[in-house]
XYZ file of C-alpha atoms in Angstrom:
388
model
C 22.180 -24.427 -4.157
C 22.928 -22.325 -1.077
C 20.119 -22.354 1.458
C 19.720 -19.131 3.440
C 17.351 -18.602 6.337
C 14.677 -15.942 6.207
C 16.607 -13.969 8.828
C 19.777 -14.027 6.729
C 17.892 -12.890 3.635
C 16.074 -10.211 5.618
C 19.426 -8.792 6.730
C 20.444 -8.513 3.088
C 17.150 -6.920 2.038
C 17.122 -4.354 4.845
C 20.618 -3.236 3.808
C 19.164 -1.893 0.540
C 17.756 1.609 0.969
C 14.625 1.283 -1.151
C 12.806 4.379 0.055
C 10.091 5.014 -2.516
C 11.797 8.002 -4.146
C 14.932 5.921 -4.778
C 15.716 3.083 -7.171
C 14.990 -0.489 -6.100
C 17.163 -2.087 -8.791
C 19.979 -3.186 -6.466
C 17.480 -5.163 -4.384
C 15.822 -6.554 -7.521
C 19.225 -7.691 -8.815
C 19.793 -9.474 -5.498
C 16.428 -11.229 -5.819
C 17.118 -12.216 -9.438
C 20.505 -13.667 -8.471
C 18.954 -15.606 -5.589
C 16.264 -17.042 -7.853
C 18.759 -17.843 -10.631
C 20.907 -19.745 -8.142
C 17.812 -21.826 -7.416
C 17.200 -22.398 -11.131
C 14.242 -19.998 -11.335
C 13.916 -17.461 -14.137
C 12.398 -14.063 -13.458
C 10.993 -11.267 -15.554
C 11.194 -7.540 -14.872
C 8.609 -4.897 -15.670
C 10.364 -1.519 -15.569
C 9.021 1.924 -14.802
C 9.266 4.752 -17.332
C 12.619 5.948 -15.952
C 14.288 2.535 -16.002
C 15.271 3.038 -12.365
C 12.616 0.845 -10.768
C 11.256 -2.587 -11.529
C 8.580 -5.091 -10.654
C 9.677 -8.727 -10.623
C 7.623 -11.766 -11.661
C 8.822 -15.335 -11.221
C 7.109 -18.702 -11.455
C 8.055 -21.912 -9.674
C 6.285 -24.968 -11.027
C 4.048 -25.510 -14.083
C 3.256 -22.131 -15.631
C 0.271 -23.523 -17.550
C -1.682 -24.336 -14.374
C -3.577 -21.912 -12.099
C -1.537 -21.299 -8.979
C -0.963 -18.877 -6.132
C 0.678 -15.448 -6.144
C 2.868 -14.372 -3.244
C 2.780 -10.595 -3.491
C 4.952 -8.038 -1.743
C 6.398 -4.560 -2.267
C 10.087 -3.714 -2.135
C 9.849 -0.010 -1.294
C 9.883 1.498 2.190
C 9.045 4.804 3.822
C 11.805 7.306 4.749
C 13.779 7.325 7.997
C 14.585 11.045 7.926
C 13.467 12.845 11.076
C 13.086 9.605 13.031
C 15.135 8.740 16.118
C 16.454 5.196 15.717
C 18.352 3.318 18.437
C 20.390 1.496 15.764
C 21.229 1.871 12.073
C 17.891 1.455 10.237
C 19.673 -0.256 7.322
C 21.490 -2.813 9.467
C 19.245 -5.598 10.738
C 19.737 -5.648 14.501
C 18.508 -8.390 16.824
C 17.348 -7.442 20.322
C 15.106 -9.401 22.678
C 13.594 -11.659 20.038
C 13.002 -8.792 17.619
C 14.711 -7.838 14.373
C 14.989 -4.075 13.943
C 15.441 -2.312 10.611
C 13.563 -0.240 8.061
C 11.225 -2.526 6.181
C 11.709 -5.466 8.541
C 7.974 -5.437 9.196
C 6.631 -3.560 6.167
C 7.283 -5.707 4.275
C 10.707 -7.168 3.644
C 10.070 -9.794 6.305
C 7.545 -11.460 4.009
C 9.812 -11.110 0.980
C 12.621 -12.781 2.937
C 10.406 -15.696 3.951
C 9.200 -16.125 0.372
C 12.758 -16.173 -0.974
C 13.913 -18.548 1.762
C 11.113 -20.935 0.750
C 12.169 -21.096 -2.910
C 14.719 -23.952 -2.608
C 12.089 -26.169 -0.953
C 9.554 -25.292 -3.640
C 12.055 -26.001 -6.428
C 12.926 -29.357 -4.900
C 9.288 -30.438 -5.011
C 7.339 -31.557 -8.054
C 4.768 -28.810 -7.800
C 1.403 -29.574 -9.377
C 0.359 -25.916 -9.048
C 2.732 -23.006 -9.558
C 3.799 -20.501 -6.956
C 4.335 -17.033 -8.427
C 6.416 -14.280 -6.841
C 5.206 -10.729 -7.551
C 7.552 -8.107 -6.063
C 6.632 -4.491 -6.775
C 7.844 -0.911 -6.336
C 6.083 2.290 -5.213
C 3.420 0.661 -3.075
C 3.981 3.234 -0.353
C 2.965 6.108 -2.627
C -0.392 4.739 -3.713
C 0.097 1.140 -4.904
C 1.111 2.515 -8.297
C 4.169 0.453 -9.231
C 2.317 -2.851 -9.459
C 0.004 -1.460 -12.160
C 2.596 -2.163 -14.878
C 3.016 -5.739 -13.687
C -0.735 -6.308 -13.627
C -1.087 -4.861 -17.112
C 1.533 -7.351 -18.349
C -0.211 -10.295 -16.674
C -3.594 -9.205 -18.014
C -2.217 -8.831 -21.560
C -0.726 -12.316 -21.429
C -3.958 -13.718 -19.981
C -2.166 -15.044 -16.901
C -4.889 -15.780 -14.360
C -3.626 -17.367 -11.127
C -6.240 -18.960 -8.925
C -5.276 -17.287 -5.649
C -3.273 -14.349 -4.305
C -1.712 -13.829 -0.869
C -0.395 -10.341 -0.136
C 2.131 -10.571 2.686
C 1.499 -7.231 4.398
C 1.955 -7.399 8.182
C -1.144 -8.916 9.796
C 0.569 -10.931 12.568
C -0.105 -13.946 10.305
C -3.846 -13.475 10.741
C -6.186 -13.775 7.763
C -7.486 -10.472 6.374
C -10.158 -10.596 3.677
C -10.837 -6.917 3.050
C -9.481 -3.393 3.122
C -10.769 0.078 2.332
C -10.331 1.988 -0.900
C -8.346 5.231 -0.847
C -8.480 8.505 -2.736
C -5.596 10.921 -2.086
C -6.211 14.511 -3.178
C -3.940 17.525 -3.507
C -5.919 20.770 -3.444
C -4.473 24.029 -4.792
C -6.291 27.225 -3.853
C -5.255 30.330 -5.827
C -6.488 33.670 -4.551
C -5.265 37.250 -4.901
C -2.584 38.646 -2.629
C -2.398 42.170 -1.231
C -1.336 44.103 1.841
C -3.271 42.885 4.846
C -4.519 46.418 5.546
C -6.369 46.100 2.231
C -7.612 42.571 2.932
C -11.086 43.047 1.395
C -9.438 43.780 -1.968
C -7.730 40.388 -1.956
C -8.872 36.773 -1.917
C -7.348 34.946 1.017
C -6.341 31.496 -0.229
C -5.846 30.233 3.323
C -9.389 31.219 4.265
C -10.871 29.290 1.363
C -8.620 26.299 2.021
C -9.910 26.364 5.596
C -13.475 26.133 4.256
C -12.456 22.987 2.377
C -10.929 21.525 5.543
C -14.189 22.185 7.381
C -16.120 20.525 4.548
C -13.857 17.473 4.912
C -14.696 17.463 8.632
C -18.394 17.668 7.820
C -18.119 14.745 5.409
C -16.192 12.754 8.018
C -18.900 13.382 10.600
C -21.616 12.355 8.150
C -19.783 9.145 7.245
C -19.389 8.324 10.929
C -23.029 8.969 11.799
C -24.927 8.008 8.644
C -22.570 6.003 6.430
C -22.335 2.267 5.917
C -20.941 -0.047 8.564
C -18.812 -3.189 8.411
C -18.108 -4.624 11.834
C -15.158 -6.673 10.571
C -13.127 -3.424 10.409
C -11.404 -1.782 13.366
C -12.821 1.551 12.112
C -16.205 0.352 10.966
C -17.101 3.260 8.641
C -15.533 5.281 5.834
C -13.348 8.225 6.866
C -12.204 11.642 5.621
C -8.989 13.316 6.733
C -6.804 16.360 6.003
C -3.126 15.713 6.641
C -1.126 18.684 5.288
C -1.871 22.370 4.729
C 0.581 25.015 3.515
C -0.096 28.682 2.890
C 0.962 32.205 3.622
C 4.320 33.948 3.912
C 3.808 36.812 6.375
C 1.060 38.123 8.626
C 0.813 41.406 6.764
C 0.279 39.736 3.368
C -3.035 38.275 2.259
C -1.922 34.863 0.920
C -2.529 34.208 -2.762
C -1.770 30.467 -2.578
C -2.584 27.596 -0.247
C -2.321 23.853 -0.768
C -3.645 20.974 1.243
C -3.487 17.175 1.043
C -6.539 15.210 2.099
C -7.931 11.708 1.692
C -10.948 9.464 1.793
C -10.687 5.860 3.021
C -13.864 4.170 1.953
C -15.548 0.837 2.588
C -15.411 -1.261 -0.602
C -19.180 -1.252 -1.006
C -19.355 2.568 -0.985
C -18.518 5.032 -3.777
C -15.157 6.714 -3.153
C -15.308 8.710 -6.376
C -18.652 10.216 -5.403
C -17.009 11.696 -2.304
C -14.243 13.227 -4.422
C -16.885 14.709 -6.719
C -18.774 16.096 -3.733
C -15.671 18.025 -2.662
C -15.105 19.242 -6.215
C -18.715 20.392 -6.527
C -18.412 22.354 -3.293
C -15.248 24.028 -4.544
C -16.547 24.828 -8.026
C -20.163 25.675 -7.336
C -19.955 27.417 -3.962
C -16.436 28.665 -3.236
C -15.127 29.696 -6.660
C -18.032 32.055 -7.443
C -17.367 33.931 -4.188
C -13.650 34.133 -4.934
C -14.103 35.227 -8.549
C -16.458 38.085 -7.712
C -13.327 39.799 -6.367
C -10.608 38.126 -8.434
C -11.660 36.449 -11.689
C -8.293 34.678 -11.832
C -8.913 32.924 -8.498
C -9.836 29.265 -8.382
C -9.489 25.844 -6.801
C -7.918 22.779 -8.388
C -8.374 19.302 -6.888
C -5.975 16.676 -8.245
C -6.387 12.991 -7.467
C -2.726 12.042 -7.158
C -3.031 8.529 -5.732
C -5.792 5.982 -5.449
C -6.386 2.285 -5.077
C -9.478 0.091 -4.919
C -10.762 -1.645 -1.844
C -10.683 -5.392 -1.326
C -13.706 -7.520 -0.459
C -13.112 -11.286 -0.601
C -15.913 -13.695 0.257
C -15.327 -15.438 3.608
C -15.946 -18.824 1.975
C -13.545 -18.266 -0.955
C -10.938 -20.980 -1.502
C -8.066 -18.619 -0.734
C -9.645 -17.737 2.633
C -10.297 -21.354 3.555
C -6.798 -22.380 2.506
C -5.035 -19.553 4.336
C -7.002 -20.232 7.503
C -6.070 -23.899 7.353
C -2.389 -23.199 6.800
C -2.222 -20.608 9.587
C -4.370 -22.611 11.986
C -6.774 -19.683 12.261
C -10.543 -19.873 12.545
C -11.270 -16.196 12.153
C -10.765 -13.373 9.713
C -10.827 -9.586 9.797
C -10.600 -6.493 7.600
C -8.202 -3.563 7.842
C -8.381 0.183 7.253
C -4.936 0.409 5.640
C -4.595 -0.242 1.920
C -2.659 -2.882 0.014
C -2.052 -4.022 -3.541
C -4.613 -6.758 -2.937
C -7.431 -4.596 -4.257
C -5.585 -4.142 -7.546
C -4.957 -7.903 -7.983
C -8.636 -8.593 -7.360
C -9.835 -5.764 -9.637
C -7.488 -6.224 -12.606
C -7.024 -10.000 -12.659
C -10.157 -11.106 -10.831
C -8.002 -13.159 -8.457
C -9.490 -13.950 -5.029
C -7.054 -12.340 -2.591
C -6.235 -12.307 1.112
C -3.735 -10.355 3.187
C -1.534 -12.426 5.494
C 2.038 -11.770 6.540
C 4.500 -11.533 9.429
C 4.713 -8.570 11.766
C 2.223 -6.074 13.113
C 1.114 -3.014 11.163
C 1.449 -1.004 14.380
C 5.245 -1.298 13.986
C 5.298 -0.101 10.378
C 6.619 3.345 9.375
C 7.924 4.051 12.890
C 11.449 4.544 14.198
C 12.853 1.241 15.456
C 10.533 -0.712 13.159
C 10.804 -4.403 13.947
C 9.468 -7.858 13.224
C 9.489 -10.570 15.843
C 11.576 -13.657 15.133
C 8.567 -15.781 16.062
C 6.610 -14.084 13.253
C 9.254 -15.028 10.679
C 9.168 -18.590 12.016
C 5.379 -18.654 11.655
C 5.598 -17.356 8.082
C 8.310 -19.898 7.213
C 6.030 -22.685 8.443
C 3.076 -21.245 6.547
C 5.041 -21.217 3.282
C 6.309 -24.782 3.798
C 2.714 -25.904 4.210
C 1.710 -23.867 1.155
C 4.394 -25.681 -0.844
C 2.940 -29.003 0.340
C -0.524 -27.877 -0.817
C 0.904 -26.877 -4.212
C 2.575 -30.280 -4.555
C -0.717 -32.162 -4.414
C -2.836 -31.910 -7.563
C -6.330 -30.538 -7.001
């Protein structure tokens, strides 16, 4: 069995361009081959196109409750970013390893794969499961098929560790997200006849202002959780497109907006509030002039929040293995909420690298972070070796 370091494996993983709109099968084949060389079987759960796959593998006794090591294989694009080196060639500089996905989150995948030979060599009393997914970056949607398979087979691991970049600190919660695409259809005309038309941009702007109003209300009156860096729920509009020329009243405008909501609050109620405003207040005004006008709000991506009890076994264990006494919560989303919701598995987020480096040009993970994760996984293997 060939033993590769986490840095060597990371170099191989970064070389695969697994941007979310592309296939991840070449990387999955690499992972399957690595596991097979270690004597570990793996199972794939494909997407509808057959061009993407989740991977599930178990090391140790499958009939015992164990721990999931969860990570996604997809990355965000590099187009439009100014990189100092090839983003798909892992490049070492000043104690850092640069490359797309090095931090988010192929660094964790590499450490998990590098730990497999040690795990195989042990007589594990509790299994370690690898759950590698696709399409996390577009709403944590790829892992749904894997979770459905595990739920159908009544596979219920005891713990889950999602290796998103937390600088190897223990994170016990994250916010829920609702991503909305709004389509405003008005009636176009010459701008000199503007009152005869319905300006789609104007009505989209009213929706943007309503999102601002909701954001202000959440900040001033909403719930608080001081374990988060942003302690309240948030509302945000990120993209708006509309209009073709100044002398044309635009008949179409689209915007993308989101809610990021504390787990104890109702994200769907906020979506409904925006829909009610569109349907009950804006559409009647639009349709008095143009009956064909209207507003459609599509929920195109969503994931649940995560809220793990501070005294849960997975929290206590992860703190012990990392040597940490504290915990925190994060505003960004992960697949952890889905593992907790679908399988009822107590889940934490803990992995190498800092989220501040993710999605940027010259994304990097520090070598010291890989070393810390390698040590963490060796200690996890020791824990799994001892029967509870």
